[in-house]
Amino acid sequence: MEISKLGEFGLIDRLTKDLENKNESTKYGVGDDCAVLHYPDSEVLVTTDLLMEGVHFDLTYIDLKHLGYKSAMVNISDIFAMNGTPRQITVSLALSKRFTVEDMEEFYAGLRLACEKWNVDIVGGDTTSSYTGLAISITCIGEARKEDIVYRNGAKNTDLICVSGDLGAAYMGLQLLEREKSVYYGQVNDAKKKGDKKALEELAHFSPDFAGKEYLLQRQLQTEARGDIIQKLRDAGIRPTAMMDVSDGLSSELMHICKQSGVGCRIYEKELPIDYQTAVMAEEMNMNVTTCALNGGEDYELLFTVPIGDLDKVKELEDVRLIGHITEAKYGLQLVTRDDQEFELKAQGWNPLKE
């Protein structure tokens, strides 16, 4: 069905009519000029992400359900990165005429799956038309006690540097998808030039072979916010001194922490957590796997520092890796290679404003 037939309010009603609020802080959600939220004894955390078609996502290889899931998760991840608890989101969409009501229902199905996983309420948003494709703006609202909030600027000399999960897999998943897209359109263009109708018909059923690379695709297409790590830290009695989620690449995020904390760091190449599929894919594409782990974005793992006194506690945490330590600022940011050479760590992660 064409969206214009429903109109803005009809579309909003269709997508949100059966939403149930799960948080006491949600006093009133979708249906009025504003949502009403109440936080009597905690600080309010607010984060916003804007996702643009052709810049942040490509509908050639991500379906709308996965896109909805990912759009919610990247915002929820920001709340966890502050050591907070996500509670509500608002969702604003700019839609071109090629999208149908059913398309938006698929998007919301993914969105709701992500929200249900972390008990987040959808409390509002906006819709409008677009001449340039799909634009998604999501704001996530969370809460945390004042004393529990973790900023980027709290890292101190001798603190340990830790990261959850593994690094570089989402980036390699993107490289794999881009390669197969290039192969497909290359074959289509060749068939068109030759006027080969049979080849074009066969290409209509083109199916890339992703066997053995499923984890890379999952990491790129099904982003997960690491709220489980936040809970593990709380259960272990560990309060990070600084923390970020890894969205633009480990090196970039680590430089943010060091700059804002006024410190330096040393991280060790041999300690970087890298999945086997990531290493195999990097070799297949003639790429340096360490570079991929340091600079590949969209892992959405948690990078955090903890006092050196928590060393034994950190070692006991499942799916957390100790990769280095904080130093005085005068020593700079250093990467120690497998053969014990030192190189200056440079931020080469993804820059959304770069042409």
XYZ file of C-alpha atoms in Angstrom:
355
model
C 0.000 0.000 0.000
C 1.198 3.510 -0.785
C 2.063 5.482 2.345
C 0.295 8.561 0.993
C -3.037 6.685 1.162
C -2.685 6.330 4.921
C -1.198 9.743 5.599
C 1.238 10.592 8.400
C -1.102 9.952 11.329
C -2.547 6.825 9.758
C 0.947 5.398 9.266
C 1.988 6.247 12.837
C -1.163 4.657 14.209
C -0.657 1.500 12.147
C 2.970 1.097 13.244
C 2.459 1.892 16.934
C -1.149 1.006 17.819
C -0.273 -2.091 19.879
C 2.850 -0.806 21.658
C 2.907 -1.518 25.396
C 5.053 0.574 27.729
C 7.316 -1.437 30.049
C 9.100 1.275 32.057
C 7.668 3.138 35.050
C 9.423 6.265 33.776
C 7.200 6.192 30.658
C 4.077 8.044 31.783
C 2.689 8.599 28.271
C 4.046 7.462 24.930
C 2.812 7.783 21.342
C -0.420 9.698 20.743
C 0.019 13.311 21.855
C 2.243 16.308 21.087
C 4.927 15.022 23.484
C 5.821 11.884 25.346
C 5.754 12.235 29.131
C 8.682 10.765 31.076
C 9.452 10.857 34.803
C 12.879 10.326 36.404
C 12.736 11.359 40.083
C 15.970 9.861 41.438
C 18.363 9.484 38.501
C 20.145 11.369 35.739
C 18.628 11.355 32.231
C 20.852 10.218 29.343
C 19.966 11.261 25.772
C 21.646 10.222 22.517
C 20.715 10.708 18.855
C 21.901 9.035 15.650
C 21.084 10.042 12.083
C 21.392 7.286 9.467
C 21.326 8.196 5.776
C 20.784 5.825 2.870
C 23.914 5.667 0.749
C 26.115 6.874 3.620
C 25.344 4.619 6.589
C 23.481 1.767 4.910
C 22.903 0.241 1.487
C 19.529 -1.394 0.809
C 21.181 -3.561 -1.829
C 22.281 -5.909 0.933
C 20.433 -5.046 4.126
C 16.697 -5.680 4.362
C 14.423 -3.296 6.226
C 13.847 -5.607 9.197
C 17.576 -5.888 9.887
C 17.927 -2.142 9.289
C 15.275 -1.416 11.909
C 17.013 -3.702 14.393
C 20.412 -2.141 13.745
C 19.066 1.429 13.890
C 17.732 0.843 17.393
C 20.778 -1.087 18.624
C 23.345 1.578 17.689
C 21.450 4.084 19.848
C 20.889 1.678 22.721
C 24.638 0.966 22.620
C 25.394 4.638 23.369
C 23.392 4.474 26.607
C 25.238 1.329 27.698
C 28.529 3.087 26.883
C 27.683 5.619 29.608
C 26.968 2.761 32.055
C 23.278 3.603 31.870
C 20.022 1.744 31.268
C 18.087 2.513 28.051
C 14.396 3.206 28.619
C 12.757 4.924 25.620
C 13.362 5.794 21.961
C 11.783 8.161 19.469
C 11.888 7.303 15.769
C 11.782 9.816 12.900
C 11.751 8.754 9.243
C 12.057 10.582 5.929
C 10.641 8.366 3.166
C 10.753 8.487 -0.610
C 7.804 7.272 -2.687
C 9.409 3.904 -3.406
C 8.674 2.730 0.156
C 5.331 1.124 0.973
C 3.416 0.718 4.216
C 4.483 -2.924 4.259
C 8.135 -1.832 4.006
C 7.727 0.323 7.090
C 6.035 -2.512 8.948
C 9.133 -4.609 8.262
C 11.358 -1.790 9.537
C 9.284 -1.501 12.704
C 9.333 -5.275 13.202
C 13.119 -5.126 13.460
C 12.999 -1.987 15.561
C 10.642 -3.621 18.017
C 12.737 -6.782 18.282
C 15.711 -4.672 19.381
C 13.609 -2.706 21.850
C 12.002 -5.822 23.311
C 15.437 -7.352 23.915
C 16.377 -4.464 26.235
C 12.872 -3.498 27.467
C 12.915 -0.140 25.676
C 9.673 1.754 24.971
C 8.967 3.437 21.618
C 7.383 6.737 22.685
C 7.180 8.958 19.611
C 8.833 10.386 16.523
C 7.968 11.955 13.200
C 7.586 11.091 9.520
C 8.053 13.188 6.403
C 8.763 12.811 2.695
C 12.205 12.576 1.103
C 13.500 13.115 -2.423
C 16.798 11.321 -1.803
C 15.911 7.960 -0.255
C 15.511 6.874 3.353
C 16.723 8.867 6.356
C 16.413 7.566 9.919
C 16.804 9.632 13.073
C 16.504 7.862 16.409
C 16.838 9.372 19.863
C 17.371 7.040 22.803
C 16.667 8.101 26.376
C 18.130 6.299 29.358
C 18.870 6.725 33.022
C 21.664 6.192 35.502
C 22.502 7.219 39.026
C 24.831 10.200 39.060
C 27.598 8.196 40.725
C 27.328 5.365 38.180
C 27.711 7.376 34.960
C 30.980 6.678 33.132
C 32.404 9.394 30.866
C 35.244 9.313 28.348
C 37.433 11.580 30.431
C 38.085 9.456 33.530
C 41.020 7.272 32.444
C 44.096 7.548 34.692
C 47.736 6.510 34.487
C 48.180 2.725 35.140
C 44.510 1.959 34.371
C 43.957 -1.220 32.363
C 42.459 -1.015 28.853
C 39.814 -3.630 28.065
C 37.519 -4.417 25.163
C 34.579 -6.788 24.875
C 33.987 -9.345 22.127
C 36.171 -9.264 19.031
C 37.199 -6.597 16.542
C 37.120 -6.133 12.785
C 34.414 -8.672 11.924
C 31.744 -6.089 11.073
C 34.189 -4.272 8.811
C 35.151 -7.489 7.024
C 31.464 -8.306 6.642
C 31.017 -4.959 4.910
C 33.998 -5.634 2.641
C 32.513 -9.014 1.716
C 29.119 -7.494 0.881
C 30.691 -4.691 -1.136
C 32.790 -7.194 -3.085
C 29.795 -9.348 -3.991
C 27.778 -6.261 -4.931
C 30.599 -5.166 -7.244
C 30.786 -8.635 -8.807
C 27.022 -8.686 -9.380
C 26.777 -5.261 -11.006
C 29.902 -5.971 -13.041
C 28.238 -9.060 -14.517
C 25.001 -7.142 -15.119
C 26.831 -4.383 -16.993
C 28.759 -6.917 -19.099
C 25.526 -8.729 -20.004
C 23.846 -5.451 -20.966
C 26.763 -4.421 -23.172
C 26.632 -7.785 -24.956
C 22.835 -7.757 -25.161
C 22.825 -11.172 -23.472
C 19.195 -11.527 -22.319
C 19.716 -15.065 -21.061
C 22.582 -13.960 -18.807
C 20.458 -11.101 -17.469
C 17.638 -13.522 -16.673
C 20.055 -15.780 -14.814
C 21.484 -12.824 -12.901
C 17.976 -12.068 -11.635
C 18.503 -15.129 -9.412
C 22.068 -14.241 -8.432
C 22.936 -15.633 -5.009
C 26.401 -15.030 -3.510
C 28.101 -17.906 -1.745
C 28.639 -16.814 1.860
C 29.344 -20.275 3.261
C 31.856 -20.109 6.088
C 31.458 -16.350 6.421
C 28.132 -16.205 8.258
C 29.614 -14.632 11.388
C 31.008 -11.693 9.399
C 27.592 -11.008 7.869
C 25.904 -11.267 11.241
C 28.303 -8.748 12.758
C 27.628 -6.273 9.946
C 23.880 -6.763 9.520
C 22.707 -7.699 13.021
C 24.385 -5.272 15.395
C 24.176 -6.114 19.093
C 24.471 -3.617 21.955
C 26.588 -5.069 24.776
C 24.281 -4.580 27.723
C 25.332 -8.045 28.867
C 28.863 -6.739 29.475
C 27.513 -3.835 31.530
C 25.678 -6.340 33.723
C 28.803 -8.484 34.101
C 30.793 -5.451 35.212
C 28.142 -4.564 37.776
C 27.955 -8.127 39.067
C 31.751 -8.202 39.433
C 31.782 -4.886 41.317
C 33.798 -3.152 38.584
C 33.131 0.491 37.734
C 35.035 1.567 34.590
C 36.931 4.841 34.793
C 36.239 5.654 31.114
C 34.157 3.943 28.447
C 32.985 4.178 24.815
C 31.380 1.882 22.306
C 33.460 0.979 19.255
C 31.471 2.484 16.381
C 34.167 4.191 14.282
C 37.121 1.892 15.045
C 39.154 0.984 18.135
C 42.021 3.382 17.364
C 39.675 6.356 16.962
C 37.742 5.577 20.139
C 40.918 5.038 22.169
C 42.254 8.384 20.976
C 39.030 10.054 22.132
C 39.432 8.566 25.615
C 43.116 9.509 25.859
C 42.587 13.050 24.576
C 39.678 13.778 26.883
C 41.402 12.132 29.856
C 44.757 13.816 29.215
C 46.670 10.530 29.131
C 48.599 8.226 26.784
C 48.323 4.481 26.223
C 50.086 1.308 25.170
C 48.130 -1.480 23.512
C 49.508 -4.816 22.363
C 48.866 -6.265 18.922
C 48.996 -9.840 20.201
C 46.161 -9.109 22.649
C 43.677 -7.726 20.107
C 40.679 -10.108 19.996
C 40.171 -11.233 16.392
C 37.775 -13.951 15.226
C 39.067 -16.699 12.934
C 36.670 -15.739 10.113
C 37.923 -12.155 10.277
C 41.527 -13.279 9.902
C 40.707 -15.615 6.992
C 38.701 -12.938 5.183
C 41.446 -10.350 5.636
C 43.992 -12.727 4.132
C 41.633 -13.544 1.252
C 41.280 -9.840 0.475
C 44.987 -9.138 0.971
C 44.331 -6.839 3.916
C 46.256 -6.510 7.184
C 44.059 -8.039 9.879
C 45.500 -5.837 12.641
C 44.639 -2.737 10.610
C 41.105 -4.081 10.203
C 40.797 -4.716 13.951
C 42.117 -1.250 14.846
C 40.264 0.811 12.266
C 37.217 -1.144 11.138
C 34.012 0.395 12.464
C 30.607 -0.889 13.560
C 31.771 -3.509 16.043
C 29.759 -1.781 18.802
C 31.855 -3.554 21.413
C 32.656 -1.728 24.654
C 36.096 -0.185 25.113
C 36.752 0.714 28.738
C 39.434 1.360 31.319
C 39.490 0.054 34.895
C 41.784 0.620 37.882
C 44.785 -1.720 37.999
C 43.449 -3.056 41.301
C 40.630 -4.738 39.349
C 43.064 -6.896 37.352
C 42.004 -10.201 38.937
C 38.306 -9.362 38.513
C 38.777 -8.457 34.845
C 40.614 -11.708 34.152
C 37.556 -13.610 35.356
C 35.137 -11.855 33.009
C 33.993 -13.926 30.038
C 34.190 -12.211 26.622
C 36.383 -9.349 27.912
C 39.997 -8.934 26.793
C 42.782 -6.926 28.445
C 44.625 -5.225 25.557
C 46.898 -2.665 27.209
C 47.230 0.058 29.822
C 47.019 3.818 30.255
C 50.250 5.819 30.551
C 51.211 9.420 31.193
C 50.383 11.731 28.294
C 54.051 12.405 27.506
C 54.507 8.821 26.302
C 51.863 9.237 23.601
C 49.643 6.543 22.122
C 51.628 3.444 21.222
C 50.916 0.134 19.512
C 53.341 -2.631 20.508
C 53.631 -5.153 17.673
C 54.057 -8.914 17.967
C 57.834 -8.494 17.548
C 57.967 -5.804 20.281
C 58.337 -2.798 17.992
C 56.453 0.383 18.925
C 54.462 2.533 16.526
C 52.376 5.621 17.094
C 48.707 4.739 17.154
C 46.791 6.770 14.594
C 43.058 7.282 14.254
C 42.117 5.852 10.871
C 38.587 4.808 11.671
C 35.517 5.715 9.645
C 34.771 9.426 9.237
C 31.118 10.021 8.240
C 31.893 13.572 7.037
C 34.712 12.534 4.698
C 33.861 12.566 1.000
